[in-house]
mmCIF file of C-alpha atoms and ligand atoms in Angstrom:
data_model
loop_
_atom_site.group_PDB
_atom_site.id
_atom_site.type_symbol
_atom_site.label_atom_id
_atom_site.label_comp_id
_atom_site.label_asym_id
_atom_site.label_seq_id
_atom_site.Cartn_x
_atom_site.Cartn_y
_atom_site.Cartn_z
ATOM 1 C CA HIS A 3 -5.141 11.570 48.213
ATOM 2 C CA PRO A 4 -7.676 14.445 48.097
ATOM 3 C CA ALA A 5 -5.177 16.685 46.233
ATOM 4 C CA THR A 6 -4.616 14.017 43.573
ATOM 5 C CA LYS A 7 -8.382 13.611 43.168
ATOM 6 C CA ARG A 8 -8.835 17.388 42.838
ATOM 7 C CA ASN A 9 -6.060 17.626 40.246
ATOM 8 C CA LEU A 10 -7.522 14.748 38.226
ATOM 9 C CA ALA A 11 -10.940 16.382 38.262
ATOM 10 C CA THR A 12 -9.422 19.673 37.073
ATOM 11 C CA LEU A 13 -7.613 18.000 34.185
ATOM 12 C CA LYS A 14 -10.693 15.969 33.178
ATOM 13 C CA GLY A 15 -12.705 19.179 33.271
ATOM 14 C CA ASP A 16 -10.170 20.674 30.863
ATOM 15 C CA GLY A 17 -10.824 17.800 28.450
ATOM 16 C CA VAL A 18 -7.616 15.846 29.110
ATOM 17 C CA GLN A 19 -8.092 12.140 28.365
ATOM 18 C CA PHE A 20 -6.771 9.508 30.751
ATOM 19 C CA VAL A 21 -5.445 6.000 30.204
ATOM 20 C CA GLY A 22 -5.383 3.888 33.331
ATOM 21 C CA PRO A 23 -4.342 3.613 36.081
ATOM 22 C CA GLY A 24 -4.194 -0.167 35.936
ATOM 23 C CA GLU A 25 -4.714 -2.533 38.822
ATOM 24 C CA GLY A 26 -2.101 -4.952 40.130
ATOM 25 C CA ALA A 27 0.960 -5.343 42.292
ATOM 26 C CA MET A 28 2.576 -2.034 43.257
ATOM 27 C CA ALA A 29 5.664 -0.895 45.129
ATOM 28 C CA CYS A 30 6.145 -1.781 48.814
ATOM 29 C CA GLY A 31 4.003 -4.910 48.619
ATOM 30 C CA GLU A 32 0.753 -3.097 48.006
ATOM 31 C CA PHE A 33 -1.919 -4.248 45.593
ATOM 32 C CA GLY A 34 -4.639 -2.206 43.912
ATOM 33 C CA GLU A 35 -5.458 0.516 41.437
ATOM 34 C CA GLY A 36 -2.441 2.759 40.820
ATOM 35 C CA ARG A 37 -0.124 1.164 38.267
ATOM 36 C CA MET A 38 0.896 2.970 35.089
ATOM 37 C CA ALA A 39 -1.092 1.585 32.161
ATOM 38 C CA GLU A 40 0.894 -0.720 29.864
ATOM 39 C CA PRO A 41 2.742 1.238 27.115
ATOM 40 C CA GLU A 42 0.823 -0.734 24.460
ATOM 41 C CA ALA A 43 -2.490 0.328 26.023
ATOM 42 C CA ILE A 44 -1.364 3.978 26.114
ATOM 43 C CA PHE A 45 -0.309 3.784 22.458
ATOM 44 C CA GLU A 46 -3.620 2.166 21.444
ATOM 45 C CA ALA A 47 -5.621 4.822 23.293
ATOM 46 C CA ALA A 48 -3.596 7.667 21.761
ATOM 47 C CA MET A 49 -3.989 6.248 18.241
ATOM 48 C CA LYS A 50 -7.739 5.857 18.776
ATOM 49 C CA LEU A 51 -8.032 9.494 19.852
ATOM 50 C CA LEU A 52 -5.971 10.666 16.874
ATOM 51 C CA ALA A 53 -7.799 8.474 14.314
ATOM 52 C CA GLY A 54 -9.857 10.535 11.943
ATOM 53 C CA ALA A 55 -7.829 13.637 12.708
ATOM 54 C CA GLY A 56 -5.329 15.183 10.314
ATOM 55 C CA PRO A 57 -5.528 16.972 6.963
ATOM 56 C CA LEU A 58 -6.881 13.903 5.097
ATOM 57 C CA ALA A 59 -9.671 13.105 7.581
ATOM 58 C CA GLY A 60 -12.820 12.042 5.739
ATOM 59 C CA LYS A 61 -10.919 11.067 2.579
ATOM 60 C CA HIS A 62 -10.778 7.517 1.235
ATOM 61 C CA VAL A 63 -7.613 6.442 -0.580
ATOM 62 C CA LEU A 64 -7.173 3.208 -2.540
ATOM 63 C CA ILE A 65 -3.632 1.835 -2.843
ATOM 64 C CA THR A 66 -2.339 -1.181 -4.738
ATOM 65 C CA ALA A 67 0.985 -2.654 -3.619
ATOM 66 C CA GLY A 68 3.334 -5.596 -3.965
ATOM 67 C CA PRO A 69 3.726 -8.028 -6.835
ATOM 68 C CA THR A 70 0.994 -10.137 -8.342
ATOM 69 C CA ALA A 71 1.414 -13.888 -8.668
ATOM 70 C CA GLU A 72 0.040 -15.617 -11.736
ATOM 71 C CA PRO A 73 -0.376 -19.376 -11.305
ATOM 72 C CA LEU A 74 0.706 -21.936 -13.880
ATOM 73 C CA ASP A 75 -0.153 -25.081 -11.933
ATOM 74 C CA PRO A 76 -0.714 -25.829 -8.221
ATOM 75 C CA VAL A 77 2.994 -25.374 -7.401
ATOM 76 C CA ARG A 78 4.289 -22.823 -9.934
ATOM 77 C CA MET A 79 3.646 -19.170 -10.686
ATOM 78 C CA LEU A 80 4.932 -16.098 -12.525
ATOM 79 C CA THR A 81 5.779 -13.192 -10.245
ATOM 80 C CA ASN A 82 8.365 -10.399 -9.770
ATOM 81 C CA ARG A 83 10.779 -8.902 -7.254
ATOM 82 C CA SER A 84 8.466 -6.250 -5.770
ATOM 83 C CA SER A 85 8.731 -6.219 -1.953
ATOM 84 C CA GLY A 86 5.658 -4.039 -1.400
ATOM 85 C CA LYS A 87 7.656 -1.691 0.864
ATOM 86 C CA GLN A 88 6.958 1.465 -1.146
ATOM 87 C CA GLY A 89 3.186 0.929 -1.303
ATOM 88 C CA TYR A 90 2.972 -0.043 2.360
ATOM 89 C CA ALA A 91 4.982 3.053 3.388
ATOM 90 C CA ILE A 92 2.624 5.277 1.384
ATOM 91 C CA ALA A 93 -0.421 3.541 2.910
ATOM 92 C CA GLU A 94 0.972 4.133 6.404
ATOM 93 C CA ALA A 95 1.776 7.787 5.695
ATOM 94 C CA LEU A 96 -1.735 8.433 4.343
ATOM 95 C CA ALA A 97 -3.347 6.721 7.352
ATOM 96 C CA ASN A 98 -1.198 8.858 9.666
ATOM 97 C CA LEU A 99 -2.537 11.950 7.863
ATOM 98 C CA GLY A 100 -6.054 10.844 8.755
ATOM 99 C CA ALA A 101 -7.197 9.157 5.522
ATOM 100 C CA ARG A 102 -9.235 5.958 5.437
ATOM 101 C CA VAL A 103 -6.944 3.662 3.474
ATOM 102 C CA THR A 104 -7.787 0.501 1.526
ATOM 103 C CA LEU A 105 -4.621 -1.396 0.603
ATOM 104 C CA VAL A 106 -5.080 -4.049 -2.095
ATOM 105 C CA SER A 107 -1.948 -6.131 -1.764
ATOM 106 C CA GLY A 108 -0.262 -8.957 -3.618
ATOM 107 C CA PRO A 109 1.772 -11.503 -1.648
ATOM 108 C CA THR A 110 4.366 -9.723 0.559
ATOM 109 C CA ALA A 111 6.172 -10.474 3.811
ATOM 110 C CA LEU A 112 4.978 -7.204 5.364
ATOM 111 C CA PRO A 113 2.479 -6.659 8.201
ATOM 112 C CA ALA A 114 -0.498 -4.406 7.414
ATOM 113 C CA PRO A 115 0.227 -0.849 8.561
ATOM 114 C CA ARG A 116 -1.769 0.252 11.619
ATOM 115 C CA GLY A 117 -5.232 1.550 10.801
ATOM 116 C CA VAL A 118 -5.123 0.381 7.170
ATOM 117 C CA THR A 119 -7.670 -2.056 5.705
ATOM 118 C CA ARG A 120 -5.707 -4.658 3.732
ATOM 119 C CA ILE A 121 -7.290 -6.864 1.102
ATOM 120 C CA ASP A 122 -5.055 -9.767 0.050
ATOM 121 C CA ILE A 123 -5.104 -10.910 -3.563
ATOM 122 C CA GLU A 124 -2.769 -12.935 -5.767
ATOM 123 C CA THR A 125 -3.495 -12.307 -9.430
ATOM 124 C CA ALA A 126 -3.881 -9.131 -11.505
ATOM 125 C CA GLU A 127 -7.511 -10.029 -12.217
ATOM 126 C CA GLU A 128 -8.178 -10.347 -8.475
ATOM 127 C CA MET A 129 -6.403 -7.017 -7.894
ATOM 128 C CA LEU A 130 -8.647 -5.327 -10.459
ATOM 129 C CA ALA A 131 -11.801 -6.841 -8.924
ATOM 130 C CA ALA A 132 -10.799 -5.851 -5.362
ATOM 131 C CA SER A 133 -9.772 -2.339 -6.445
ATOM 132 C CA THR A 134 -13.016 -1.749 -8.350
ATOM 133 C CA ALA A 135 -15.023 -3.033 -5.381
ATOM 134 C CA ALA A 136 -13.186 -0.578 -3.077
ATOM 135 C CA LEU A 137 -14.461 2.448 -5.037
ATOM 136 C CA PRO A 138 -15.552 5.189 -4.595
ATOM 137 C CA ALA A 139 -12.263 6.744 -3.477
ATOM 138 C CA ASP A 140 -11.057 10.346 -3.394
ATOM 139 C CA ALA A 141 -7.620 9.285 -4.584
ATOM 140 C CA ALA A 142 -6.022 6.112 -5.910
ATOM 141 C CA VAL A 143 -2.317 5.299 -5.827
ATOM 142 C CA PHE A 144 -1.207 2.387 -8.011
ATOM 143 C CA VAL A 145 2.102 1.265 -6.577
ATOM 144 C CA ALA A 146 1.765 -2.450 -7.351
ATOM 145 C CA ALA A 147 4.116 -4.190 -9.759
ATOM 146 C CA VAL A 148 1.374 -5.959 -11.660
ATOM 147 C CA ALA A 149 2.437 -8.871 -13.861
ATOM 148 C CA ASP A 150 1.823 -7.688 -17.404
ATOM 149 C CA TRP A 151 1.095 -11.231 -18.567
ATOM 150 C CA ARG A 152 -0.297 -14.477 -17.164
ATOM 151 C CA PRO A 153 -0.198 -18.048 -18.448
ATOM 152 C CA ASP A 154 -3.202 -18.523 -20.727
ATOM 153 C CA GLU A 155 -3.998 -21.835 -19.081
ATOM 154 C CA VAL A 156 -3.791 -22.781 -15.389
ATOM 155 C CA PHE A 157 -3.283 -26.518 -14.987
ATOM 156 C CA GLY A 158 -5.224 -28.234 -12.213
ATOM 157 C CA VAL A 159 -2.492 -30.814 -11.659
ATOM 158 C CA LYS A 160 1.272 -30.363 -11.425
ATOM 159 C CA LEU A 161 3.026 -30.401 -14.800
ATOM 160 C CA LYS A 162 5.518 -33.312 -14.930
ATOM 161 C CA LYS A 163 8.798 -33.784 -16.765
ATOM 162 C CA GLY A 164 8.416 -36.266 -19.558
ATOM 163 C CA ALA A 165 9.306 -37.455 -22.959
ATOM 164 C CA GLY A 166 7.634 -34.434 -24.550
ATOM 165 C CA GLY A 167 10.387 -32.081 -23.296
ATOM 166 C CA PRO A 168 9.816 -28.730 -21.585
ATOM 167 C CA PRO A 169 6.285 -27.355 -21.932
ATOM 168 C CA THR A 170 5.572 -24.201 -23.899
ATOM 169 C CA ILE A 171 3.907 -21.511 -21.781
ATOM 170 C CA ASN A 172 1.653 -19.160 -23.724
ATOM 171 C CA LEU A 173 1.034 -15.780 -22.124
ATOM 172 C CA VAL A 174 -1.975 -13.473 -22.345
ATOM 173 C CA GLU A 175 -2.039 -9.827 -21.306
ATOM 174 C CA ASN A 176 -3.444 -8.890 -17.895
ATOM 175 C CA PRO A 177 -5.937 -6.057 -17.462
ATOM 176 C CA ASP A 178 -4.316 -2.686 -16.719
ATOM 177 C CA ILE A 179 -5.782 -1.755 -13.336
ATOM 178 C CA LEU A 180 -4.503 1.826 -13.337
ATOM 179 C CA ALA A 181 -5.711 2.555 -16.876
ATOM 180 C CA THR A 182 -9.102 0.954 -16.148
ATOM 181 C CA ILE A 183 -9.766 2.997 -12.995
ATOM 182 C CA ALA A 184 -8.319 6.219 -14.515
ATOM 183 C CA ARG A 185 -10.863 6.119 -17.339
ATOM 184 C CA PRO A 186 -13.211 9.129 -17.206
ATOM 185 C CA GLY A 187 -16.490 8.350 -15.487
ATOM 186 C CA PRO A 188 -18.494 9.003 -12.340
ATOM 187 C CA LYS A 189 -16.412 6.549 -10.279
ATOM 188 C CA ARG A 190 -13.000 7.913 -11.307
ATOM 189 C CA PRO A 191 -11.114 9.098 -8.209
ATOM 190 C CA LYS A 192 -10.314 12.812 -8.381
ATOM 191 C CA LEU A 193 -6.588 12.110 -8.093
ATOM 192 C CA VAL A 194 -5.083 9.066 -9.825
ATOM 193 C CA ILE A 195 -1.379 8.387 -9.302
ATOM 194 C CA GLY A 196 0.648 5.812 -11.207
ATOM 195 C CA PHE A 197 4.191 4.550 -10.810
ATOM 196 C CA ALA A 198 6.826 3.822 -13.370
ATOM 197 C CA ALA A 199 9.897 1.670 -12.908
ATOM 198 C CA GLU A 200 12.260 2.393 -15.748
ATOM 199 C CA THR A 201 15.802 1.531 -16.730
ATOM 200 C CA HIS A 202 16.309 4.317 -19.300
ATOM 201 C CA GLU A 203 14.898 7.666 -20.471
ATOM 202 C CA LEU A 204 13.118 8.051 -17.123
ATOM 203 C CA GLU A 205 11.341 11.360 -17.731
ATOM 204 C CA ALA A 206 10.336 10.706 -21.335
ATOM 205 C CA GLN A 207 8.968 7.251 -20.451
ATOM 206 C CA ALA A 208 7.079 8.706 -17.483
ATOM 207 C CA LYS A 209 5.491 11.441 -19.612
ATOM 208 C CA ALA A 210 4.394 8.886 -22.197
ATOM 209 C CA LYS A 211 2.952 6.672 -19.452
ATOM 210 C CA LEU A 212 1.082 9.636 -17.923
ATOM 211 C CA ALA A 213 -0.730 10.234 -21.199
ATOM 212 C CA ARG A 214 -1.206 6.558 -22.099
ATOM 213 C CA LYS A 215 -2.714 5.572 -18.755
ATOM 214 C CA GLY A 216 -4.799 8.707 -18.186
ATOM 215 C CA CYS A 217 -3.497 9.442 -14.684
ATOM 216 C CA ASP A 218 -2.779 12.797 -13.030
ATOM 217 C CA LEU A 219 0.715 12.091 -11.717
ATOM 218 C CA ILE A 220 3.447 9.547 -12.362
ATOM 219 C CA VAL A 221 6.065 8.727 -9.751
ATOM 220 C CA ALA A 222 9.064 7.573 -11.766
ATOM 221 C CA ASN A 223 11.664 5.318 -10.169
ATOM 222 C CA ASP A 224 15.068 4.733 -11.717
ATOM 223 C CA VAL A 225 15.537 1.002 -11.134
ATOM 224 C CA THR A 226 19.084 0.910 -12.476
ATOM 225 C CA GLU A 227 20.247 2.515 -9.205
ATOM 226 C CA PRO A 228 21.725 -0.269 -7.094
ATOM 227 C CA GLY A 229 19.526 -1.490 -4.242
ATOM 228 C CA VAL A 230 16.291 0.205 -5.324
ATOM 229 C CA MET A 231 14.258 -2.979 -5.856
ATOM 230 C CA GLY A 232 13.506 -4.266 -2.348
ATOM 231 C CA GLY A 233 15.480 -1.404 -0.763
ATOM 232 C CA ASP A 234 14.339 1.209 1.738
ATOM 233 C CA GLN A 235 15.318 4.328 -0.203
ATOM 234 C CA ASN A 236 14.876 5.672 -3.680
ATOM 235 C CA ARG A 237 15.019 8.834 -5.678
ATOM 236 C CA VAL A 238 12.027 9.744 -7.853
ATOM 237 C CA LEU A 239 10.702 12.149 -10.421
ATOM 238 C CA LEU A 240 7.137 13.421 -9.969
ATOM 239 C CA VAL A 241 5.779 13.958 -13.450
ATOM 240 C CA THR A 242 2.544 15.827 -14.224
ATOM 241 C CA LYS A 243 1.259 17.632 -17.325
ATOM 242 C CA ALA A 244 2.479 20.862 -15.709
ATOM 243 C CA GLY A 245 6.072 19.723 -15.306
ATOM 244 C CA THR A 246 8.572 17.531 -13.503
ATOM 245 C CA GLU A 247 9.810 17.709 -9.934
ATOM 246 C CA ALA A 248 12.892 15.786 -8.816
ATOM 247 C CA TRP A 249 12.715 14.356 -5.288
ATOM 248 C CA GLU A 250 15.984 13.537 -3.618
ATOM 249 C CA ARG A 251 16.704 10.243 -1.883
HETATM 250 N N1 CTP B 315 -0.278 -1.107 -13.642
HETATM 251 C C1 CTP B 315 -1.549 -1.594 -13.395
HETATM 252 N N2 CTP B 315 -1.976 -2.727 -14.012
HETATM 253 C C2 CTP B 315 -1.163 -3.387 -14.891
HETATM 254 C C3 CTP B 315 0.115 -2.907 -15.154
HETATM 255 C C4 CTP B 315 0.536 -1.768 -14.515
HETATM 256 O O1 CTP B 315 -2.269 -0.995 -12.598
HETATM 257 N N3 CTP B 315 -1.625 -4.491 -15.472
HETATM 258 C C5 CTP B 315 0.162 0.152 -13.019
HETATM 259 C C6 CTP B 315 1.272 0.003 -11.998
HETATM 260 O O2 CTP B 315 0.769 -0.194 -10.704
HETATM 261 C C7 CTP B 315 1.988 1.334 -12.134
HETATM 262 C C8 CTP B 315 1.823 1.690 -13.601
HETATM 263 O O3 CTP B 315 0.687 0.968 -14.031
HETATM 264 O O4 CTP B 315 1.350 2.346 -11.396
HETATM 265 C C9 CTP B 315 3.022 1.426 -14.469
HETATM 266 O O5 CTP B 315 3.188 0.102 -14.688
HETATM 267 P P1 CTP B 315 4.174 -0.503 -15.820
HETATM 268 O O6 CTP B 315 4.116 -1.972 -15.651
HETATM 269 O O7 CTP B 315 5.485 0.158 -15.736
HETATM 270 O O8 CTP B 315 3.460 -0.008 -17.131
HETATM 271 P P2 CTP B 315 3.406 -0.680 -18.540
HETATM 272 O O9 CTP B 315 2.209 -0.123 -19.199
HETATM 273 O O10 CTP B 315 3.527 -2.144 -18.399
HETATM 274 O O11 CTP B 315 4.655 -0.073 -19.267
HETATM 275 P P3 CTP B 315 6.039 -0.748 -19.677
HETATM 276 O O12 CTP B 315 5.687 -1.998 -20.367
HETATM 277 O O13 CTP B 315 6.637 0.334 -20.515
HETATM 278 O O14 CTP B 315 6.806 -0.955 -18.400
#
């Protein structure tokens, strides 16, 4: 209709963006251009328009998340109970604020948040290599529950029960990814954030960790609270040199 065409032209002239209309079967047995675009297509188009907007536009943030898995033989590994939820939620929030986000993730059951570049790794050494390769970054947030130790030997064939009794597993320490990237140097992100999961003396442990690891902020989680590991909610302390802020659930 001429009025519809005029109105469209006015809106386009005002800079309004359009999605659709789509083509297909319409009411009253008609066929042609005039259907509402699919909701998924509208969502995609809106996200594309909004990408790169927001207060963190132009910033690159590196995030580590999830557990690491340290192999012993082709069927066994050392790992931990981290679900990855906290790191993924932070990655999503940063992307929604306009940041370019690189998420270096251990094995989790979670889908990559929209607009986030995910790099999958298994071991702490792989996490360090992928994180270093992702630099430079304006900020780095180390949420991952990295295995502190790995078996010193990875067997190429499955270990079998036998007359010798249970095997002895010797452990060696993994590299500290946070401490490595927080070291002063030209590639150090301006803001380095670490996490602490503690069962006692939360604030004191977090302050010690802040100094030991050389980061700017520690987010301290009390993991004695029921349901925190793998849960959807937590309560944290934000600890910096300047002081401590308690964040409610
Ligand atoms: N972290 C890391 N690389 C490691 C170990 C830990 O990047 N090899 C990071 C975690 O992602 C987290 C912070 O360091 O941000 C705290 O990890 P934690 O394991 O609690 O620190 P530890 O130094 O192992 O301290 P503790 O043994 O007292 O728990």
